[in-house]
mmCIF file of C-alpha atoms in Angstrom:
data_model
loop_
_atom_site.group_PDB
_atom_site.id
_atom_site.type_symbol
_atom_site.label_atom_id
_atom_site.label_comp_id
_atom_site.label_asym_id
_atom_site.label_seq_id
_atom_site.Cartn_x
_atom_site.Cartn_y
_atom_site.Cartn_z
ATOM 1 C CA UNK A 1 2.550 25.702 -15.533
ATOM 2 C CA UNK A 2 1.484 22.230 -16.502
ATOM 3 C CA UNK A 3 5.457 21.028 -16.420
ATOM 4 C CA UNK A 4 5.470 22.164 -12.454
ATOM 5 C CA UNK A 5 2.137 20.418 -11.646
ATOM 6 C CA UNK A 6 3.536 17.249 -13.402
ATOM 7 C CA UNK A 7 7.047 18.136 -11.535
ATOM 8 C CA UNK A 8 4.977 18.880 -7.787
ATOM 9 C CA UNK A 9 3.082 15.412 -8.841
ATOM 10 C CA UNK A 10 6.395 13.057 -8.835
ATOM 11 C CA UNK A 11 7.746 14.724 -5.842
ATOM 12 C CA UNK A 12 4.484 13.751 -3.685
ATOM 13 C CA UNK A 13 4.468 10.330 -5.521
ATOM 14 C CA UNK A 14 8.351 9.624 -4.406
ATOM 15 C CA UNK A 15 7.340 10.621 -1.309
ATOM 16 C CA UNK A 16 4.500 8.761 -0.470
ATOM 17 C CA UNK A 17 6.529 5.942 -2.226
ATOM 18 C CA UNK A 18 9.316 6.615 0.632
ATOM 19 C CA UNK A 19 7.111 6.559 3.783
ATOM 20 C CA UNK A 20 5.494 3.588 2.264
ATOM 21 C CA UNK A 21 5.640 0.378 4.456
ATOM 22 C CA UNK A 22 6.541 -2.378 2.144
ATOM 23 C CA UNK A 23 5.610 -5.170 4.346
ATOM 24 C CA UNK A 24 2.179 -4.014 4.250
ATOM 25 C CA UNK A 25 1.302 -6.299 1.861
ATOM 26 C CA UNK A 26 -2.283 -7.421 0.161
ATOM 27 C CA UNK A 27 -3.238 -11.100 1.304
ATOM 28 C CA UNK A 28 -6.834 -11.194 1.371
ATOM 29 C CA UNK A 29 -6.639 -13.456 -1.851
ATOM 30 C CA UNK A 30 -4.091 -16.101 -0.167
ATOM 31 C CA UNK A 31 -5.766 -19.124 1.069
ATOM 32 C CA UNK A 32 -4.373 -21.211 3.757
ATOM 33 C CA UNK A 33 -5.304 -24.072 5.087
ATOM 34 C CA UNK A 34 -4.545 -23.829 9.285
ATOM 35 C CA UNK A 35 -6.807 -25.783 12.093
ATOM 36 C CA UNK A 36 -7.476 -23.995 15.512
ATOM 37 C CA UNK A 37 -8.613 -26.402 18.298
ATOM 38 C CA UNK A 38 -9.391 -25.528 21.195
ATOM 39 C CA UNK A 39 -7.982 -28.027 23.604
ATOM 40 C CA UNK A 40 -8.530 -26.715 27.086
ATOM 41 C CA UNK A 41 -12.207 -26.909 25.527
ATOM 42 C CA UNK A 42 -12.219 -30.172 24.487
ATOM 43 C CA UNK A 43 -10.084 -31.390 27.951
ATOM 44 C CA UNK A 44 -11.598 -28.983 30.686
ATOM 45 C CA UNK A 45 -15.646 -29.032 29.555
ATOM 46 C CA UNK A 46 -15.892 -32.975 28.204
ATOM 47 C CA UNK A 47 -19.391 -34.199 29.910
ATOM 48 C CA UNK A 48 -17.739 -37.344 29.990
ATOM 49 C CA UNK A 49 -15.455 -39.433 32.215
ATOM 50 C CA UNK A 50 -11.723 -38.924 31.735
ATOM 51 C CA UNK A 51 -11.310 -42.691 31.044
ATOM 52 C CA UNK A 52 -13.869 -42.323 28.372
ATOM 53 C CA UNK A 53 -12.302 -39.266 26.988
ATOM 54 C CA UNK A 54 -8.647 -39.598 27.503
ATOM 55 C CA UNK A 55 -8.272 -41.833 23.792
ATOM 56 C CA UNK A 56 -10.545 -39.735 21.849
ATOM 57 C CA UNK A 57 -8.519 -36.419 22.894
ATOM 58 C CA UNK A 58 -5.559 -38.336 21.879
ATOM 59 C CA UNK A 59 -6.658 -39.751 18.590
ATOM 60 C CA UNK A 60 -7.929 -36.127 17.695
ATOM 61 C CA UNK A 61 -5.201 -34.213 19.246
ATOM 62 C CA UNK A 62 -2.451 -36.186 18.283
ATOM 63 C CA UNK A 63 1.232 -34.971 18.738
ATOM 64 C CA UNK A 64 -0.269 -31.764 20.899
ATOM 65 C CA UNK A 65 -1.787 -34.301 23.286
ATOM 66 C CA UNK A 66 1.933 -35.868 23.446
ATOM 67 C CA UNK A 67 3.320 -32.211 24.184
ATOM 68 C CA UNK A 68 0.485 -30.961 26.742
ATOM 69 C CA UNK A 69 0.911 -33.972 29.240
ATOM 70 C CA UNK A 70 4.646 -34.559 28.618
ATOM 71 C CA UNK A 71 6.042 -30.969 28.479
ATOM 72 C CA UNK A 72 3.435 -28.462 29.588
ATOM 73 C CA UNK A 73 2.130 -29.818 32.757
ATOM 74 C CA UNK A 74 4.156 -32.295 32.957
ATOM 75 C CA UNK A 75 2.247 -35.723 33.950
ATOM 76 C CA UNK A 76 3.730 -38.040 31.317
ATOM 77 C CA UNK A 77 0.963 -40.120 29.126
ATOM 78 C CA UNK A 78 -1.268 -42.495 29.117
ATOM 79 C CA UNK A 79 0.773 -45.200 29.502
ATOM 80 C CA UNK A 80 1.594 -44.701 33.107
ATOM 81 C CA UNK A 81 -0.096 -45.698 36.085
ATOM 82 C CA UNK A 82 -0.310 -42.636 37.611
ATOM 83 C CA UNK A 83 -1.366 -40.321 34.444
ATOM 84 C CA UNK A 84 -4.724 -40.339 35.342
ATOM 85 C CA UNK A 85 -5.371 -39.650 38.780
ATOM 86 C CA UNK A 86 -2.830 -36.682 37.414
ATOM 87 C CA UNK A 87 -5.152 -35.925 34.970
ATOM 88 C CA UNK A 88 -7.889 -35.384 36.838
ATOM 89 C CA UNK A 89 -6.236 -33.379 39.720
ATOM 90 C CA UNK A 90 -5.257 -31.193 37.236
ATOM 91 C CA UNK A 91 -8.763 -30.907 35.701
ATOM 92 C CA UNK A 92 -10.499 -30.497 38.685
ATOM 93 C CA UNK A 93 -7.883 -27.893 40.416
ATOM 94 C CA UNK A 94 -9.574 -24.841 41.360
ATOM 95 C CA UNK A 95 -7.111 -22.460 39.859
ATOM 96 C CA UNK A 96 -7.464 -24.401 36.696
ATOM 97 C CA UNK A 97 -11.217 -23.791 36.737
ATOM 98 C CA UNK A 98 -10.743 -20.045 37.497
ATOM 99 C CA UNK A 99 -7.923 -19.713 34.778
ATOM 100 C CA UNK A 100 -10.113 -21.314 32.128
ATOM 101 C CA UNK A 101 -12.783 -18.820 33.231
ATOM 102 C CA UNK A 102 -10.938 -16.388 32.831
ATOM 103 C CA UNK A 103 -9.694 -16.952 29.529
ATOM 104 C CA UNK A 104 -12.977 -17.402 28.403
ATOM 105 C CA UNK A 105 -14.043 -13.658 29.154
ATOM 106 C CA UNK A 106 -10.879 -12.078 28.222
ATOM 107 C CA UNK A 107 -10.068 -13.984 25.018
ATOM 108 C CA UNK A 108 -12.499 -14.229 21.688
ATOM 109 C CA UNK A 109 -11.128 -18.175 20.090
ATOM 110 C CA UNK A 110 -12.618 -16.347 16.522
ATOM 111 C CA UNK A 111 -11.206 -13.623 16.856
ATOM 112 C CA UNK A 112 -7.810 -14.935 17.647
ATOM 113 C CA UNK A 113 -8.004 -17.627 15.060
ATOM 114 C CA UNK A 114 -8.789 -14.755 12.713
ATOM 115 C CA UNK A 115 -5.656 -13.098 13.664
ATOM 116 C CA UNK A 116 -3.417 -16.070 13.494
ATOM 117 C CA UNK A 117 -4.777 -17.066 10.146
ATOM 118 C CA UNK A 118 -3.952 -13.321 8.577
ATOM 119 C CA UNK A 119 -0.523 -13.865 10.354
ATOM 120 C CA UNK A 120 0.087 -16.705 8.615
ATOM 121 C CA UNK A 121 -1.355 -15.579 5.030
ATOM 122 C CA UNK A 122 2.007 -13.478 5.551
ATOM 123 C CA UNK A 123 3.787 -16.348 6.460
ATOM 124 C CA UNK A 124 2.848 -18.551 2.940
ATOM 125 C CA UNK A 125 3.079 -14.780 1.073
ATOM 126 C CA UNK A 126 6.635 -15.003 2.201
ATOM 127 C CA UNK A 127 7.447 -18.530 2.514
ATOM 128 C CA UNK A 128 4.756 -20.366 -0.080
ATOM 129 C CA UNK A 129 7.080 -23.944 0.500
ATOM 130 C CA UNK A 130 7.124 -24.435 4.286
ATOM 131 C CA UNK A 131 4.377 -25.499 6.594
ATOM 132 C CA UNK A 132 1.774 -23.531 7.773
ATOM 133 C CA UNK A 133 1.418 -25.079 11.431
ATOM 134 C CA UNK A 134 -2.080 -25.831 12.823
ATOM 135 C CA UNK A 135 -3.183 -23.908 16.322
ATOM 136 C CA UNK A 136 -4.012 -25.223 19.585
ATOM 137 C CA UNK A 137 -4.672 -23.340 22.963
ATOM 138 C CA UNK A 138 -4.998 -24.355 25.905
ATOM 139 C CA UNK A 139 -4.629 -24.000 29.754
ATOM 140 C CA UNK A 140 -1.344 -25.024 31.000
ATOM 141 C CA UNK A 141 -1.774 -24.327 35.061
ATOM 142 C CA UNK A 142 0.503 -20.901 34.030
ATOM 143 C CA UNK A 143 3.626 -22.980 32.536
ATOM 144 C CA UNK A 144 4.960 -22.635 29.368
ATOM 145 C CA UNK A 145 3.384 -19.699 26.696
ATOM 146 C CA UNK A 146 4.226 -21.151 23.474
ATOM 147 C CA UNK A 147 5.318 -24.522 22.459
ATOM 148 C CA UNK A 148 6.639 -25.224 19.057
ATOM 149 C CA UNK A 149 6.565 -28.505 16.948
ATOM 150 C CA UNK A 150 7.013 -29.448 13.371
ATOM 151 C CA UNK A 151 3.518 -28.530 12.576
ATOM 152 C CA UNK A 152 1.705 -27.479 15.205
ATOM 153 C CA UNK A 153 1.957 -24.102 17.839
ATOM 154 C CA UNK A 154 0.516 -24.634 21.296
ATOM 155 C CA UNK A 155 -0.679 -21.395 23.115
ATOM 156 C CA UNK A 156 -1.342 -21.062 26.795
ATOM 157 C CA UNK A 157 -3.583 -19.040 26.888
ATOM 158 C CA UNK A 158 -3.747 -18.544 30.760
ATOM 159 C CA UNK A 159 -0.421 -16.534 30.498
ATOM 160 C CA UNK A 160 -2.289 -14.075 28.387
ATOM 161 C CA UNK A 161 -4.668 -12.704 30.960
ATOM 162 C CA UNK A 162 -3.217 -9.210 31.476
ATOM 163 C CA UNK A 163 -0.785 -7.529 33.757
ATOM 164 C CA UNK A 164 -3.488 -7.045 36.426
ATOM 165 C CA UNK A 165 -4.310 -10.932 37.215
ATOM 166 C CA UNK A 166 -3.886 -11.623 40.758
ATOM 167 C CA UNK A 167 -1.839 -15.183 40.031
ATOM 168 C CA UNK A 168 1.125 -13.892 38.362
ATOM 169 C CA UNK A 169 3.026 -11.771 41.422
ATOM 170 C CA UNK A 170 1.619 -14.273 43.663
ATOM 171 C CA UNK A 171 3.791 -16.749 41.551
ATOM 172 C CA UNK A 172 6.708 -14.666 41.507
ATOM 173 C CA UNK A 173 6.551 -13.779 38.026
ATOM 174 C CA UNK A 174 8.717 -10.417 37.339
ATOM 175 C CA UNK A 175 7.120 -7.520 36.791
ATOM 176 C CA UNK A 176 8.921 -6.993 33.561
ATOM 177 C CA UNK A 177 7.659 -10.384 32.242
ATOM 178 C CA UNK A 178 3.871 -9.997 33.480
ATOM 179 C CA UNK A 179 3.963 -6.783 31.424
ATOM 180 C CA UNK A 180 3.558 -8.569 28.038
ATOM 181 C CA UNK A 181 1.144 -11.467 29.393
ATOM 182 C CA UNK A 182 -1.796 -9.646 27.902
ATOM 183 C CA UNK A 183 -4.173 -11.238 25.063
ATOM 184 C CA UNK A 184 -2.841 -8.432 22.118
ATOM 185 C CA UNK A 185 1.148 -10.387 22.605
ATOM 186 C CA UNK A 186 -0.434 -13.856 21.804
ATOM 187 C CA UNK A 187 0.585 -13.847 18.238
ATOM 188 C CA UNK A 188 3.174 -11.908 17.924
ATOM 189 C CA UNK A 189 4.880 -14.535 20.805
ATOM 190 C CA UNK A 190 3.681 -17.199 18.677
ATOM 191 C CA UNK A 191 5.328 -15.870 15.672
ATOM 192 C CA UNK A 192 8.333 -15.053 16.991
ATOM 193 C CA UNK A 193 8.901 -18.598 18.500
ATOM 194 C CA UNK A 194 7.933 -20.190 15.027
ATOM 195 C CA UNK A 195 10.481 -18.078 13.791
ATOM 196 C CA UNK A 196 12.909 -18.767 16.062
ATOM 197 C CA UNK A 197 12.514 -22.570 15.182
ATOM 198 C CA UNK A 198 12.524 -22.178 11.566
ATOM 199 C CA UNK A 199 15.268 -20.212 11.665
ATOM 200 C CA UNK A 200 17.552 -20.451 14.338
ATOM 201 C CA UNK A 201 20.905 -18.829 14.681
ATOM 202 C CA UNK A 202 23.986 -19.986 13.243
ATOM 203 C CA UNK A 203 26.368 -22.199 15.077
ATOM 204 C CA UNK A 204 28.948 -20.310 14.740
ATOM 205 C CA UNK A 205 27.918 -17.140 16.106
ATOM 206 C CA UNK A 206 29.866 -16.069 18.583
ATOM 207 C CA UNK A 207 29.607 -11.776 18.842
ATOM 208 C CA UNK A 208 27.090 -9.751 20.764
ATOM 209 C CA UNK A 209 26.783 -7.966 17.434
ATOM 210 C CA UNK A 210 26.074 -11.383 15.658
ATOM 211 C CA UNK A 211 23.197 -11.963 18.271
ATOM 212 C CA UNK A 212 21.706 -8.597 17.693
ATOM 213 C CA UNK A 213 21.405 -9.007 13.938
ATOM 214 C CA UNK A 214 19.761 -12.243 14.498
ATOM 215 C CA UNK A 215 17.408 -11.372 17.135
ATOM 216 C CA UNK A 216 16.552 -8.002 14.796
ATOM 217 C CA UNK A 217 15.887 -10.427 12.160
ATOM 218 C CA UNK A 218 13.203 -12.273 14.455
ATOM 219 C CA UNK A 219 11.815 -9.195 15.115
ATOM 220 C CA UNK A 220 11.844 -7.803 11.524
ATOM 221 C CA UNK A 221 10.042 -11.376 10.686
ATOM 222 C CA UNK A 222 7.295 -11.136 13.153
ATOM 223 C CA UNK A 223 6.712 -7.316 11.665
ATOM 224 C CA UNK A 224 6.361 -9.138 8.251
ATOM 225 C CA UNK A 225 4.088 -11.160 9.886
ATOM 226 C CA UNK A 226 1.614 -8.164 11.609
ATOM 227 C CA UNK A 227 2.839 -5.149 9.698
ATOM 228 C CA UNK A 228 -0.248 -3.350 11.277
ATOM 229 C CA UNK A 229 0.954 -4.279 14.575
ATOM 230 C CA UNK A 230 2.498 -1.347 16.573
ATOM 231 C CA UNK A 231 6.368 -1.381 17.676
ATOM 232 C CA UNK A 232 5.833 -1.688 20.845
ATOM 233 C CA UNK A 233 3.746 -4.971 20.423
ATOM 234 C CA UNK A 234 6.299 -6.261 18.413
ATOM 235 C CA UNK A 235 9.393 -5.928 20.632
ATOM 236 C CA UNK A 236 7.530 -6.224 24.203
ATOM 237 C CA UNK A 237 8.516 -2.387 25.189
ATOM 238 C CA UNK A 238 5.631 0.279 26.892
ATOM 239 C CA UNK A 239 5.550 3.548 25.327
ATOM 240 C CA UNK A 240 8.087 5.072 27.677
ATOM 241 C CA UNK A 241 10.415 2.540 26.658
ATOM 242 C CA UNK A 242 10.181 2.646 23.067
ATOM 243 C CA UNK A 243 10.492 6.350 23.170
ATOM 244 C CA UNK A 244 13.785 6.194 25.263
ATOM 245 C CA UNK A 245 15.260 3.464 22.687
ATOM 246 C CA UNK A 246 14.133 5.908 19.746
ATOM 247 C CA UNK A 247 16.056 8.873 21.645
ATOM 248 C CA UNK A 248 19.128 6.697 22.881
ATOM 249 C CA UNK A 249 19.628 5.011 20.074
ATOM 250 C CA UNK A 250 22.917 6.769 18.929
ATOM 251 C CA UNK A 251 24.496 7.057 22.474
ATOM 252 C CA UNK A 252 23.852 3.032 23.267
ATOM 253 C CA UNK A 253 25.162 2.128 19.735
ATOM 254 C CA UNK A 254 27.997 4.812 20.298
ATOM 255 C CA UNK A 255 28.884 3.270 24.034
ATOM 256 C CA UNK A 256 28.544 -0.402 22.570
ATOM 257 C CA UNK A 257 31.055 0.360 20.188
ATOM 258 C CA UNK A 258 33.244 2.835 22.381
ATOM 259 C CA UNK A 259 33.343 -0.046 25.183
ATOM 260 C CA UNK A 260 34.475 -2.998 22.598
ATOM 261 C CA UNK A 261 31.426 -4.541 22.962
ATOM 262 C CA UNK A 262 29.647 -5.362 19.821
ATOM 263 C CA UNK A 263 32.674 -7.873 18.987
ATOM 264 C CA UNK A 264 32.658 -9.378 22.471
ATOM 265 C CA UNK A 265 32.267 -13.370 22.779
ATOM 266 C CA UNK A 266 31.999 -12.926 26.713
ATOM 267 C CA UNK A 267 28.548 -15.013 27.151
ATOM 268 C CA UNK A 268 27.826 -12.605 29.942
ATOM 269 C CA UNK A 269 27.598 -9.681 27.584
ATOM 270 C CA UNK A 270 25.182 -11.337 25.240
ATOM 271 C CA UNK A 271 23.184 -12.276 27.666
ATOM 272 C CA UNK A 272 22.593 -8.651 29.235
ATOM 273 C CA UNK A 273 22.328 -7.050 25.787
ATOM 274 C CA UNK A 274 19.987 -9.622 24.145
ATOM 275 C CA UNK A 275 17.419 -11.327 26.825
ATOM 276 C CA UNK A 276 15.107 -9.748 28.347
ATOM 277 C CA UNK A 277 15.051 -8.060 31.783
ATOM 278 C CA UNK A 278 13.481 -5.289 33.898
ATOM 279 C CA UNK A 279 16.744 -2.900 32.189
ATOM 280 C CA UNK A 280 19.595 -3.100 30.539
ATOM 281 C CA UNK A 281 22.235 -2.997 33.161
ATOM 282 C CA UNK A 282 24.600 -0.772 31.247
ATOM 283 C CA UNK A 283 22.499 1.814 30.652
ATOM 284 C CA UNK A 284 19.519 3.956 32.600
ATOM 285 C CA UNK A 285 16.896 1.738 34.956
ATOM 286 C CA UNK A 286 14.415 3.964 32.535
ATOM 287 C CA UNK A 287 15.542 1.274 29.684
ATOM 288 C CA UNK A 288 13.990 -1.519 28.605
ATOM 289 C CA UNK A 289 15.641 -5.316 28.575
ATOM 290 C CA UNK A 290 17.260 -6.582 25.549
ATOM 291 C CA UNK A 291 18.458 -3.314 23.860
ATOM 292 C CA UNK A 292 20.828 -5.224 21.928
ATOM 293 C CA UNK A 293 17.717 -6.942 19.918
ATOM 294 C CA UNK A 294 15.796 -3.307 19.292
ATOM 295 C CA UNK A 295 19.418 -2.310 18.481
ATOM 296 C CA UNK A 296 19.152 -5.518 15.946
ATOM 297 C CA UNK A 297 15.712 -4.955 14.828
ATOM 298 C CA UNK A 298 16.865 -1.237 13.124
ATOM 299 C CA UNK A 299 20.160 -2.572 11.734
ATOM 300 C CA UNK A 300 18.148 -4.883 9.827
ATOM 301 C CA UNK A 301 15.339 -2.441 9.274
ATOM 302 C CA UNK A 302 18.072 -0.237 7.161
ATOM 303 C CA UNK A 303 20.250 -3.259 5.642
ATOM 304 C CA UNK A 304 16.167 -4.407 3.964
ATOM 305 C CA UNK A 305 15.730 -0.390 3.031
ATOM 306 C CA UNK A 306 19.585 -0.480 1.309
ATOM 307 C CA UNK A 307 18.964 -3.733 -0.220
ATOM 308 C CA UNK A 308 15.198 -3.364 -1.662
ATOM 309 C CA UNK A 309 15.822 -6.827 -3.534
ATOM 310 C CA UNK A 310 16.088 -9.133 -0.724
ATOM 311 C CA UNK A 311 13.533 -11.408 0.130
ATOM 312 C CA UNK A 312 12.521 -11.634 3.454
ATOM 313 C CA UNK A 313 13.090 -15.726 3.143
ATOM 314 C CA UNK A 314 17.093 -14.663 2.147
ATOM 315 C CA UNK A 315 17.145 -12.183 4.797
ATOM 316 C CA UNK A 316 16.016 -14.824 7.535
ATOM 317 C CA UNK A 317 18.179 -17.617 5.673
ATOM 318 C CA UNK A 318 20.857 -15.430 5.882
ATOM 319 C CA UNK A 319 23.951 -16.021 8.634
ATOM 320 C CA UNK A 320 26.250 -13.241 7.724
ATOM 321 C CA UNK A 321 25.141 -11.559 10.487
ATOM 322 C CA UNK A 322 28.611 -9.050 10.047
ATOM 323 C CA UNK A 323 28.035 -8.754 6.021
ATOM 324 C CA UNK A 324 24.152 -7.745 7.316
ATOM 325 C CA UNK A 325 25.616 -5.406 9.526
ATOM 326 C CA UNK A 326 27.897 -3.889 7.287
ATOM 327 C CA UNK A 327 25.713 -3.731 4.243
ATOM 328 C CA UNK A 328 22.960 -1.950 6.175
ATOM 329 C CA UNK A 329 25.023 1.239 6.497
ATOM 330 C CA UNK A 330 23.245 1.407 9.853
ATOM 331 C CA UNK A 331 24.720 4.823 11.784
ATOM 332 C CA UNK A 332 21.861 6.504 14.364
ATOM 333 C CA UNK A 333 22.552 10.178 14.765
#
């Protein structure tokens, strides 16, 4: 009797072993060092004149100052004559007022610095050499979500106020894209653009298939990063659409292959498997954009579960996108 307990007692252990999520990892005893400034803060609610507070916002905010006037909204610097009567349009525009608003009821700063510095706890878990960037919001006037530097991510926040904010259709922002401007997809954007920039795709990737392995490497990365984020955070997909990837998967992996498509260089066909739209054309208007990445994501998810030994930093360092593919002994039934 005692041999079949200790028999019934390594079955549930192998079990519980199998449905274990190994990226679930315990940081709570990494420490990181990370700033998170708020800039539309320190720009939008100075008590002071602009002229007065235009070289102390650059002395503080250094290269982010550089990349908020330059590339966000787009006014140049300080060195121009025109910067700051620019400057102060743009700080006394009425939708700039309402965004910051806005963010300020929808968005906890703590609570999102909280988030970003568990993200990134990952992030040195994974990757103890590289940088661990420093964190600045801000309201952009609804431009760019994320910008990326060597040390630094930039956040938006105003394109994080949720799919029911009356300025994004009245700015002709798809549908599909004002779907995943909701506070929850800050982080997991920012991580997957850091990503993206640490680790960009190989030169001489040329397949659809080669694209889908590296975008299902992003993916994989930013689930490294939030492992207690849900799928459908991760990837951008509703419900609905997660569940119809989960039930096609087979018969869009099966047509890819059928229709010679996974080794096609036609930039047309990575474009409609891999970036996002309201569908993917090729398949039902119930599907989500970029199948070709989910498609990716699970080819890598099975090459890391057949290959237990590799790191996540040789898995992202890692441009055999084909040897990934066929070392994952990926085949959806």
């Amino acid at each position: 009797m005692r041999n079949c307990w200790i028999l019934v007692l390594i079955i549930l252990v192998s079990v519980f072993a199998c449905q274990r999520n190994p990226l679930k990892i315990d940081v709570s005893d990494i420490e990181i060092t990370q700033e998170f400034k708020s800039y539309d803060e320190a720009l939008l609610e100075t008590t002071e004149q602009l002229e007065m507070t235009v070289p102390k916002l650059e002395q503080e905010y250094g290269r982010f100052f550089e990349l908020f006037n330059y590339h966000m909204i787009g006014i140049g610097g300080p060195e121009q004559a025109d910067f700051l009567p620019q400057l102060k349009s743009f700080v006394a525009d009425t939708m700039i007022v309402n965004l910051k608003q806005q963010t300020d009821k929808l968005i906890d700063r703590e609570e999102l610095a909280d988030e970003f510095q568990q993200a990134f706890k990952h992030y040195h878990y994974y990757f103890p050499e590289k940088v661990v960037p420093n964190i600045y919001t801000c309201i952009s006037g609804l431009n760019q979500s994320v910008v990326v530097a060597d040390s630094l991510i930039g956040i938006s926040l105003d394109k994080y106020l949720g799919a029911d904010s009356y300025y994004y259709p009245r700015l002709g922002i798809p549908a599909y894209k004002i779907r995943n401007m909701y506070p929850q997809k800050i982080v997991p954007d920012a991580m997957y653009f850091w990503g993206a920039t640490e680790f960009p795709i190989s030169a001489k990737a040329s397949k659809v298939v080669e694209s889908m392995v590296h975008q299902g490497s992003l993916l994989y990365f930013v689930e490294a990063m939030m492992p207690e984020a849900p799928d459908s955070v991760v990837v951008g997909y509703t419900g609905a659409q997660l569940t119809f990837c989960e039930n096609s998967e087979a018969a869009m992996w099966s047509y890819m292959a059928e229709q010679n498509l996974l080794f096609s260089t036609n930039r047309m066909d990575i474009k409609r498997y891999v970036d996002d739209g309201p569908y993917t054309s090729s398949f039902s208007t119930e599907s989500p954009g970029r199948v070709g990445a989910w498609l990716g994501w699970q080819i890598v998810r099975s090459y890391m579960r057949k290959n237990p030994e590799t790191t996540l930093q040789q898995l992202m360092e890692n441009h055999d996108y084909l040897g990934i593919l066929n070392q994952s002994g990926y085949q959806p039934e």
